[in-house]
PDB file of C-alpha atoms in Angstrom:
ATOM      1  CA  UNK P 283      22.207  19.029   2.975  1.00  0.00           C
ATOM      2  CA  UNK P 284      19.902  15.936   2.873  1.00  0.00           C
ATOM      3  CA  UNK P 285      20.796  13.791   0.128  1.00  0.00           C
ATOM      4  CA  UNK P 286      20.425  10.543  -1.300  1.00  0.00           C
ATOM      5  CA  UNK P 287      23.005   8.936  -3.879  1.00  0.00           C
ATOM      6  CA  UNK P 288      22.352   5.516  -5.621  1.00  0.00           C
ATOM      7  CA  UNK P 289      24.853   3.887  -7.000  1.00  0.00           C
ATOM      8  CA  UNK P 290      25.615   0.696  -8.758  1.00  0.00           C
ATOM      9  CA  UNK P 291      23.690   0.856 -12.140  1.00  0.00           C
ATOM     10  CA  UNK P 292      25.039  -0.803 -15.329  1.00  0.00           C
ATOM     11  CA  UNK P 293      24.955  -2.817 -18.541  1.00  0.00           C
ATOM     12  CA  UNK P 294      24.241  -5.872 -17.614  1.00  0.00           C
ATOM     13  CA  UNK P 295      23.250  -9.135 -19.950  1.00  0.00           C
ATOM     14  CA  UNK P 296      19.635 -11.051 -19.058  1.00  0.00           C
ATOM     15  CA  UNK P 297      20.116 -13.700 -16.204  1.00  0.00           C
ATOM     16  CA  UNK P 298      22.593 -11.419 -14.826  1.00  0.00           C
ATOM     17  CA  UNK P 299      23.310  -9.928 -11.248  1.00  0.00           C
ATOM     18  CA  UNK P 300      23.541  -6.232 -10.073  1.00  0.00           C
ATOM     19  CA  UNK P 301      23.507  -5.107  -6.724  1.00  0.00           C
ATOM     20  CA  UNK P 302      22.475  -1.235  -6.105  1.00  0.00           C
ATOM     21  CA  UNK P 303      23.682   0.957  -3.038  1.00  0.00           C
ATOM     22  CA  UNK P 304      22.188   3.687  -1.565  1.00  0.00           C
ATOM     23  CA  UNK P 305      23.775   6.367   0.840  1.00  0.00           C
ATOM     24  CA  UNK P 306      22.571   8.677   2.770  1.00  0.00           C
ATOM     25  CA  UNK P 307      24.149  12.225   3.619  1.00  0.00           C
ATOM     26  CA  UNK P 308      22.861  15.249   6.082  1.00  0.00           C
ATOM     27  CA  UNK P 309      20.664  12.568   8.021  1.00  0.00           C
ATOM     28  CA  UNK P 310      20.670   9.136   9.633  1.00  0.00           C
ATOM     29  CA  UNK P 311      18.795   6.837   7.297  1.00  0.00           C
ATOM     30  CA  UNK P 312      18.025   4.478  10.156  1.00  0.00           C
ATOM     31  CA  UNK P 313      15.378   6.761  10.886  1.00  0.00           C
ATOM     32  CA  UNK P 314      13.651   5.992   7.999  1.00  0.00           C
ATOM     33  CA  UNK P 315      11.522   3.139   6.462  1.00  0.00           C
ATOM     34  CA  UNK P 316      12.881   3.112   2.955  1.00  0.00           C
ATOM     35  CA  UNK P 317      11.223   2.133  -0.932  1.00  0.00           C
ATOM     36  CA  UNK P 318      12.859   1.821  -3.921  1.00  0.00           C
ATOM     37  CA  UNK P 319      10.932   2.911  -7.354  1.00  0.00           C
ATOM     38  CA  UNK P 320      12.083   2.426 -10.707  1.00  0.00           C
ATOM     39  CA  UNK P 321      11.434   4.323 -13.829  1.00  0.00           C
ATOM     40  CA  UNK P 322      11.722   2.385 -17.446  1.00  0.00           C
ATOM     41  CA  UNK P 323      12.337   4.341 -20.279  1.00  0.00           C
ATOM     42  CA  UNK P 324       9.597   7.261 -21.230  1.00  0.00           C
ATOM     43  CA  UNK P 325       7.505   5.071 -18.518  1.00  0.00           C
ATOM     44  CA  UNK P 326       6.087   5.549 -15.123  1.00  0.00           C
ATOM     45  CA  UNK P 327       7.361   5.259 -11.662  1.00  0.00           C
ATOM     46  CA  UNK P 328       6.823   1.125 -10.340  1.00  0.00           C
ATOM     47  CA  UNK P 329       7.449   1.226  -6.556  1.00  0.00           C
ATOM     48  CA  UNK P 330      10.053  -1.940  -6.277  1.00  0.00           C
ATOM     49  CA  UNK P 331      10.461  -2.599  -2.335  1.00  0.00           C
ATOM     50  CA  UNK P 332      10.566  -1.605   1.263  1.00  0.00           C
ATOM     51  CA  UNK P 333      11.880  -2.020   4.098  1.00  0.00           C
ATOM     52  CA  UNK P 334      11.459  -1.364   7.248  1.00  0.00           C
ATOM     53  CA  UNK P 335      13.814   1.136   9.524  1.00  0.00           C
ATOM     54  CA  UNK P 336      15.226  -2.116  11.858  1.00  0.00           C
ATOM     55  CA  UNK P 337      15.767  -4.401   8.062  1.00  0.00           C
ATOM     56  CA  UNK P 338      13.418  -6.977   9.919  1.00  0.00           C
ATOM     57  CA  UNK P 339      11.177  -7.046   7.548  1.00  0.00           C
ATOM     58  CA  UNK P 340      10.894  -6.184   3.757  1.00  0.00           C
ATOM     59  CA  UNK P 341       8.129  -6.146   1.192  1.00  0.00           C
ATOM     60  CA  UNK P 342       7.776  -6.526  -2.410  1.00  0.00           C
ATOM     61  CA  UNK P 343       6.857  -5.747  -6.044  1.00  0.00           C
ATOM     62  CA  UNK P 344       4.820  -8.862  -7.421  1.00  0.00           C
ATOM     63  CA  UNK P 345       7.327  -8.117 -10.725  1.00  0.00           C
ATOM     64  CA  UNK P 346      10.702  -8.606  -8.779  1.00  0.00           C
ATOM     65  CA  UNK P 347       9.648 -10.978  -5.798  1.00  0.00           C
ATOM     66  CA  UNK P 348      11.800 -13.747  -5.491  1.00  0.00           C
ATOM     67  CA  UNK P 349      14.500 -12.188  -7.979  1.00  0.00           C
ATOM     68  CA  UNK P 350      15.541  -9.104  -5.917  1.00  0.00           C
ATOM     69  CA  UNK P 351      15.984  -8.294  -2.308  1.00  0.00           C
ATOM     70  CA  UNK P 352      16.422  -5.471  -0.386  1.00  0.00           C
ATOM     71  CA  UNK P 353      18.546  -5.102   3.092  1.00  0.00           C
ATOM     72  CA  UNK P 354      20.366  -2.090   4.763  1.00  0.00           C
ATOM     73  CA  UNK P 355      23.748  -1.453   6.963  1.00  0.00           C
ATOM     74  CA  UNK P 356      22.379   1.273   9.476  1.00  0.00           C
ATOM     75  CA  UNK P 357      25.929   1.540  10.628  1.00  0.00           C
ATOM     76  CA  UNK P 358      27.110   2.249   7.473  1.00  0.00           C
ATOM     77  CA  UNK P 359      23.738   4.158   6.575  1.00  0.00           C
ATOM     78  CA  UNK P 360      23.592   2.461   3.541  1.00  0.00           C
ATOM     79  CA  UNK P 361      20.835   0.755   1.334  1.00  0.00           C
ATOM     80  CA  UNK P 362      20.900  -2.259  -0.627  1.00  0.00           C
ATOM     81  CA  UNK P 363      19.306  -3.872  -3.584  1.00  0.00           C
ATOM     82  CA  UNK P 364      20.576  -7.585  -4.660  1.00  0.00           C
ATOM     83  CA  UNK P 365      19.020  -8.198  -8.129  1.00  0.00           C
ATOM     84  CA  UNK P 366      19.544 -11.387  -9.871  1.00  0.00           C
ATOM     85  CA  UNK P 367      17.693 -13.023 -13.004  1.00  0.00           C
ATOM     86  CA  UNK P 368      17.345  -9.584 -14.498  1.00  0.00           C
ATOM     87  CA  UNK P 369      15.189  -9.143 -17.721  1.00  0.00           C
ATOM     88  CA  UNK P 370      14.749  -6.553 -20.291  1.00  0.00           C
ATOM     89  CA  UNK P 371      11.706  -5.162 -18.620  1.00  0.00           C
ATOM     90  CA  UNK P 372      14.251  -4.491 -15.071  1.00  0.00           C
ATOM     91  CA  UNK P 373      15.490  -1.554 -17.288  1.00  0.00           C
ATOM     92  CA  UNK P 374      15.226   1.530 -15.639  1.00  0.00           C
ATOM     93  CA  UNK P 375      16.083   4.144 -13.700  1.00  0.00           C
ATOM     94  CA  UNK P 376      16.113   3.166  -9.633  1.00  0.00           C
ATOM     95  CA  UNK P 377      15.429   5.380  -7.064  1.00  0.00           C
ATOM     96  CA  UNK P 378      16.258   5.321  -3.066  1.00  0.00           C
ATOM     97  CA  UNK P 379      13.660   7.370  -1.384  1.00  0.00           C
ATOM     98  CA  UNK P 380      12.857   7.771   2.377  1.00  0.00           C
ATOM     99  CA  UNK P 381       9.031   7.116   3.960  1.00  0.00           C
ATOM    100  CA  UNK P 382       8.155   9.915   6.348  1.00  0.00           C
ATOM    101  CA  UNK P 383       5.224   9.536   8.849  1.00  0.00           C
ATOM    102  CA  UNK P 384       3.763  11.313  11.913  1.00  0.00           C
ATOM    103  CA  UNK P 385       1.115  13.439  13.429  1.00  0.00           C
ATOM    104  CA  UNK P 386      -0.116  16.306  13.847  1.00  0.00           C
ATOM    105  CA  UNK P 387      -3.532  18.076  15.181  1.00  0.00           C
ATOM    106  CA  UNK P 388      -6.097  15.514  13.988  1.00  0.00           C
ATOM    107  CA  UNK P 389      -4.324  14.256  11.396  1.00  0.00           C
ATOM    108  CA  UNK P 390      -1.501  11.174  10.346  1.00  0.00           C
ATOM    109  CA  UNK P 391       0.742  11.517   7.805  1.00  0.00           C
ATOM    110  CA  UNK P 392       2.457   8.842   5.425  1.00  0.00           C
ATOM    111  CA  UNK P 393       4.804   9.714   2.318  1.00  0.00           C
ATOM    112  CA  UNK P 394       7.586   9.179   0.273  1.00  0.00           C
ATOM    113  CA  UNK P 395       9.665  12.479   0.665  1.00  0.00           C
ATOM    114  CA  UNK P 396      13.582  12.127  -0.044  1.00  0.00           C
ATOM    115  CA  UNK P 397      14.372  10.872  -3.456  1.00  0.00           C
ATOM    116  CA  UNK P 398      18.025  10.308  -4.780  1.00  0.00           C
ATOM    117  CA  UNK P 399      19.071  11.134  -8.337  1.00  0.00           C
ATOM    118  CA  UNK P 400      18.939   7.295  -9.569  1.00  0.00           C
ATOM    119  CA  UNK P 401      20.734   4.805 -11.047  1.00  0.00           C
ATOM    120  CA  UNK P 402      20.681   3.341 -14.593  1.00  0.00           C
ATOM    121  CA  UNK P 403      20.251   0.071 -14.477  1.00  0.00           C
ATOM    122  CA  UNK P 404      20.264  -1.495 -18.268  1.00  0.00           C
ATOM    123  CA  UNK P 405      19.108  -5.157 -18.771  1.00  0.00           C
ATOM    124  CA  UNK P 406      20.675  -6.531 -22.557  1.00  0.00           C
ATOM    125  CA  UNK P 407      22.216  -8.418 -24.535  1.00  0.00           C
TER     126      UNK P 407
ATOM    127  CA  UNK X 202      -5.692  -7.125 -10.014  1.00  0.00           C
ATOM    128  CA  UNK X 203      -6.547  -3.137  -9.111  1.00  0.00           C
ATOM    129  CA  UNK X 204      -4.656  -0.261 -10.675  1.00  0.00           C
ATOM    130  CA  UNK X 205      -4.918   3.457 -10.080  1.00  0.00           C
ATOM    131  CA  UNK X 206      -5.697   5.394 -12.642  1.00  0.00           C
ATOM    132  CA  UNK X 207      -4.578   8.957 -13.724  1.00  0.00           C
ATOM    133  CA  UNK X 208      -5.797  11.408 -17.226  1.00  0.00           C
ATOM    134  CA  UNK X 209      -2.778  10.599 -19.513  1.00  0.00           C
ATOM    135  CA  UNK X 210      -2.690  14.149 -20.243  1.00  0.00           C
ATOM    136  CA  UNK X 211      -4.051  17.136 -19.650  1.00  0.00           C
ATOM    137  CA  UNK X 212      -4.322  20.510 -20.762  1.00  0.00           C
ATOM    138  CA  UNK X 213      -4.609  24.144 -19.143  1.00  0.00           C
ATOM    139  CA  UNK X 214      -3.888  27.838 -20.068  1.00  0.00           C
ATOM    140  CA  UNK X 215      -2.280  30.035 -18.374  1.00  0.00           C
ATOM    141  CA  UNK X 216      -3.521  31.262 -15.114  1.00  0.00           C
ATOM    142  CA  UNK X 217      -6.298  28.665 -15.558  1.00  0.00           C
ATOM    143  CA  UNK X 218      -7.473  26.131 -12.914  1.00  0.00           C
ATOM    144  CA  UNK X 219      -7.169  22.096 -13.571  1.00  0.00           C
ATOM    145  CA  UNK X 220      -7.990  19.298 -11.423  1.00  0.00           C
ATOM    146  CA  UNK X 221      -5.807  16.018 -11.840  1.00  0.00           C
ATOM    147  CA  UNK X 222      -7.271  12.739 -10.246  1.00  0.00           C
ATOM    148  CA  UNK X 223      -5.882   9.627  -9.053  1.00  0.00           C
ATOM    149  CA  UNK X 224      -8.617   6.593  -8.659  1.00  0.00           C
ATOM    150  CA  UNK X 225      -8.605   3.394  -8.343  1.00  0.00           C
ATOM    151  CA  UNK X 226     -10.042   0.635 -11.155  1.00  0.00           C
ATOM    152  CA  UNK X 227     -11.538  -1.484  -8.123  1.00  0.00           C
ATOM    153  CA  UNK X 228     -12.937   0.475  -4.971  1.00  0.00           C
ATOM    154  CA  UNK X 229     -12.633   3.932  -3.756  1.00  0.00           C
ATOM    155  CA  UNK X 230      -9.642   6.196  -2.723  1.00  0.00           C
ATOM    156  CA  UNK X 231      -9.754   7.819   0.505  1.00  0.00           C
ATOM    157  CA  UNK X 232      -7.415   9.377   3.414  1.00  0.00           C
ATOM    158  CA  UNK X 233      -6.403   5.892   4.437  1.00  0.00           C
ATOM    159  CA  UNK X 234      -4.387   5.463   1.163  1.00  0.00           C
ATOM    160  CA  UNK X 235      -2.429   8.320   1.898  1.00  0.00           C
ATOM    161  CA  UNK X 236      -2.308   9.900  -1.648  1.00  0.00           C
ATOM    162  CA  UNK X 237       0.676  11.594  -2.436  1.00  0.00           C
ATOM    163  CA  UNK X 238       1.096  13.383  -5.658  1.00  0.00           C
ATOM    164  CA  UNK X 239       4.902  14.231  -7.132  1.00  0.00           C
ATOM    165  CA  UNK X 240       5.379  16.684 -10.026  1.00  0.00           C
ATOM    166  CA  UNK X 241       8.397  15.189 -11.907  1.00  0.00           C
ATOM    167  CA  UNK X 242      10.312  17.148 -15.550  1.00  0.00           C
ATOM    168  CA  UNK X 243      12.670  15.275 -17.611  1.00  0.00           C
ATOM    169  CA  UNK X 244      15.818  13.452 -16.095  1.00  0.00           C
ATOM    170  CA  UNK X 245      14.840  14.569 -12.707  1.00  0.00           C
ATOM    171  CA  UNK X 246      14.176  12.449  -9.560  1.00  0.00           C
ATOM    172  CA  UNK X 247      10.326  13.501  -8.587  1.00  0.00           C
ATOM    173  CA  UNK X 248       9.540  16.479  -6.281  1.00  0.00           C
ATOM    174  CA  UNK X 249       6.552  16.103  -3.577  1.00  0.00           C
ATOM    175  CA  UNK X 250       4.015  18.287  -4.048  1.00  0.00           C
ATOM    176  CA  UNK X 251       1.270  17.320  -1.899  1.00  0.00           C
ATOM    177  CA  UNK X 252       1.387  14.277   0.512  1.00  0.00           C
ATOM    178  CA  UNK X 253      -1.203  12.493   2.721  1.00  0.00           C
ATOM    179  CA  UNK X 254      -4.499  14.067   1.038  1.00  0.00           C
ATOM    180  CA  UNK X 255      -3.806  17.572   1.062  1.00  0.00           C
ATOM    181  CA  UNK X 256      -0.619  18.591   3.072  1.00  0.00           C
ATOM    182  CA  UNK X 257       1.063  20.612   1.110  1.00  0.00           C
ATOM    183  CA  UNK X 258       5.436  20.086   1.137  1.00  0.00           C
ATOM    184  CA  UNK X 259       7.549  22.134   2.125  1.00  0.00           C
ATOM    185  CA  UNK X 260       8.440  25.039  -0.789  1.00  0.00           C
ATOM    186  CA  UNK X 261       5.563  23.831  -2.530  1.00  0.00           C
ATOM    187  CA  UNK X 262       2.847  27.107  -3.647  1.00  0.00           C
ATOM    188  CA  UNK X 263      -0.171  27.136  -2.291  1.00  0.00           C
ATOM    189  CA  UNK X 264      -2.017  27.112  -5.489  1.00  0.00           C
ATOM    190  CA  UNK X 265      -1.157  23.464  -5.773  1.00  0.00           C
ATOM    191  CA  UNK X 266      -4.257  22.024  -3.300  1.00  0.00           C
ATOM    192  CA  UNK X 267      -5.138  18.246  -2.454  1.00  0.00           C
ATOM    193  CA  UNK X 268      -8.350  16.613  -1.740  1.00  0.00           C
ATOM    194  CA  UNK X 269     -10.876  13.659  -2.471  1.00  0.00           C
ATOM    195  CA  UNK X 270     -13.115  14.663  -4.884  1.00  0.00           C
ATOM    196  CA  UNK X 271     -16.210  11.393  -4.697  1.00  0.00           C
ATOM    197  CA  UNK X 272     -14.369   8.625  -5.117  1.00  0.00           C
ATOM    198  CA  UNK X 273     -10.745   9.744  -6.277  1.00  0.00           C
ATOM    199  CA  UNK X 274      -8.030  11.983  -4.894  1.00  0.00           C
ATOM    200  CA  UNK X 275      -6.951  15.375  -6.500  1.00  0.00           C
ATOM    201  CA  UNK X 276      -4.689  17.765  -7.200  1.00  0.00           C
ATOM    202  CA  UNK X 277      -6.149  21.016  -8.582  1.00  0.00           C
ATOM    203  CA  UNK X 278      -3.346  23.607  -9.671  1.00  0.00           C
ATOM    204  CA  UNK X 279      -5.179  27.254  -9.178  1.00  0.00           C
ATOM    205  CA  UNK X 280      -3.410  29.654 -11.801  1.00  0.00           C
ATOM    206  CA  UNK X 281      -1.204  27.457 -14.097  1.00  0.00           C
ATOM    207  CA  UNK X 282       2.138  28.607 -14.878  1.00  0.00           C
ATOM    208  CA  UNK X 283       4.428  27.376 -17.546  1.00  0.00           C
ATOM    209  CA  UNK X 284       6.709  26.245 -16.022  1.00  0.00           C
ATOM    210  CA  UNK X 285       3.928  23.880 -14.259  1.00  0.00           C
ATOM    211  CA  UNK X 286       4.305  21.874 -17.618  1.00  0.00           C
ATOM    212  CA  UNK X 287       5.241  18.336 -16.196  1.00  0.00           C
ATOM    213  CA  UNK X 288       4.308  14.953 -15.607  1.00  0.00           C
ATOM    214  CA  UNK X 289       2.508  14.321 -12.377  1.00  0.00           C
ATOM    215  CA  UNK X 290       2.010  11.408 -10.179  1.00  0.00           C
ATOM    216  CA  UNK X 291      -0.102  10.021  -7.842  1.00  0.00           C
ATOM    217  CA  UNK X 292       0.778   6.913  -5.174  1.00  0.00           C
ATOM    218  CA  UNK X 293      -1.039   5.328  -2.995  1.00  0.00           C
ATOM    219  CA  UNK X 294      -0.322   3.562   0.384  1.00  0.00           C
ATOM    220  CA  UNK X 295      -1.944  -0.437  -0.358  1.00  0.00           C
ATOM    221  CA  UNK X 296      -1.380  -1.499   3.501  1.00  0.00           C
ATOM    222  CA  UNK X 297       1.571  -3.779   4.343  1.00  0.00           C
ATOM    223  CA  UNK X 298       4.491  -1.873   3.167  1.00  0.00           C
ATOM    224  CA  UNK X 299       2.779  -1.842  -0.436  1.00  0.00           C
ATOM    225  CA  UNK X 300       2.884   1.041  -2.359  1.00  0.00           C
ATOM    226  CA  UNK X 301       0.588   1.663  -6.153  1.00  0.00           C
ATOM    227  CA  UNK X 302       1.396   4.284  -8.545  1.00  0.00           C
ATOM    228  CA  UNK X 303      -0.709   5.952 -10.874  1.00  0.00           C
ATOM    229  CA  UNK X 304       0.558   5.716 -14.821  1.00  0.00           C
ATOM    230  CA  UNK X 305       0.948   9.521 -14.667  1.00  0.00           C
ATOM    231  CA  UNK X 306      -0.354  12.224 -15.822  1.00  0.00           C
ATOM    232  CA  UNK X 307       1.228  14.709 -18.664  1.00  0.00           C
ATOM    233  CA  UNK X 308       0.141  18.281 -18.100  1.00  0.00           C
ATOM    234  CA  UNK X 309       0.185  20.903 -20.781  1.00  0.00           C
ATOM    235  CA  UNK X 310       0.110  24.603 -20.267  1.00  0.00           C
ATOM    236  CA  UNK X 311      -0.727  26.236 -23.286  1.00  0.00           C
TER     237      UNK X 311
END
């Protein structure tokens, strides 16, 4: 079975440091491109980061650049998310999710597909 | 700074037709965004329903249907079922590894 499983959330007090893992089962993540998306309480999803399938390059969320960084360990076909200076509004549920793309018969195609459960990640005092 | 936009909510009756958009506050959406809309119930990850326009995911019914409708992408569910009662989201594809998600939209069969 394809699966992802995040792991890593917690209580954790503002200015603090979490770092999130991501594994991947049934499949070889290094395959995939990768985002993580968060989910605040009774809010919307925020896409967070991404990063490519080699880990040479990595993009992000105008709310978390500079405070959070994303890498990977193909060998280990793992996912990472360092997060430091968290605030309040960092609360939320984060998600691991693959990026699919391709082609077909006149047509490209680009998507987020594989999503793991989440983590809770909880930013207080 | 440009956000897309989604109906907060949204209403149907059974076996009725509705048509969900996903826009964008500066600019039009089209097929080079790569709209991708998730259906997603409480304390669940989202499912993909419909990814890159109008592809339709694998297990997904065929009365869920994407398009561009003008200016905005769409998701039209054709014969609403109850248990079609979820929140719904739409992303979008920004260029250079950027992603933009809609604020949702909360669909009500009834």
């Amino acid at each position: 079975e394809v699966q992802l499983v995040e792991s890593g959330g917690g209580l954790v007090q503002p200015g603090g440091s979490l770092r999130l893992s991501c594994t991947a089962s049934g499949f070889t993540l290094s395959s995939y491109e990768m985002n993580w998306v968060r989910q605040a309480p009774g809010k919307g999803l925020e896409w967070v980061s991404f990063i490519t399938r080699s880990g040479d390059t990595m993009f992000y969320a105008d709310s978390v650049k500079g405070r959070f960084t994303v890498s990977r360990d193909n060998a280990k076909n793992s996912l990472s998310l360092q997060m430091s200076s968290l605030r309040a509004e960092d609360t939320a549920v984060y998600y691991c999710v693959t990026i699919v793309y391709g082609s077909g018969n006149s047509y490209l195609y680009y998507y987020m597909d594989v999503w793991g459960k989440g983590t809770t990640v909880t930013v207080s005092s | 700074q440009t956000v897309v936009t989604q109906e907060p909510s949204f209403s149907v009756s059974p076996g009725g037709t509705v048509t969900l958009t996903c826009g964008l506050s500066s600019g039009s959406v089209s097929t080079s965004y790569y709209p991708t809309w998730y259906q997603q119930t409480p304390g669940q990850p989202p499912r993909t329903l419909i990814h890159s326009t109008n592809l339709r995911s694998s297990g997904v019914p065929d009365r869920f249907s994407g398009s561009i409708l003008g200016n905005k992408a769409a998701l039209t569910i054709t014969g609403a079922q109850a248990d079609d009662e979820s929140d719904y989201y739409c992303v979008l594809f920004m260029g250079s590894g950027t992603w933009m998600f809609g604020g949702g939209t909360r669909l009500t069969v009834l």
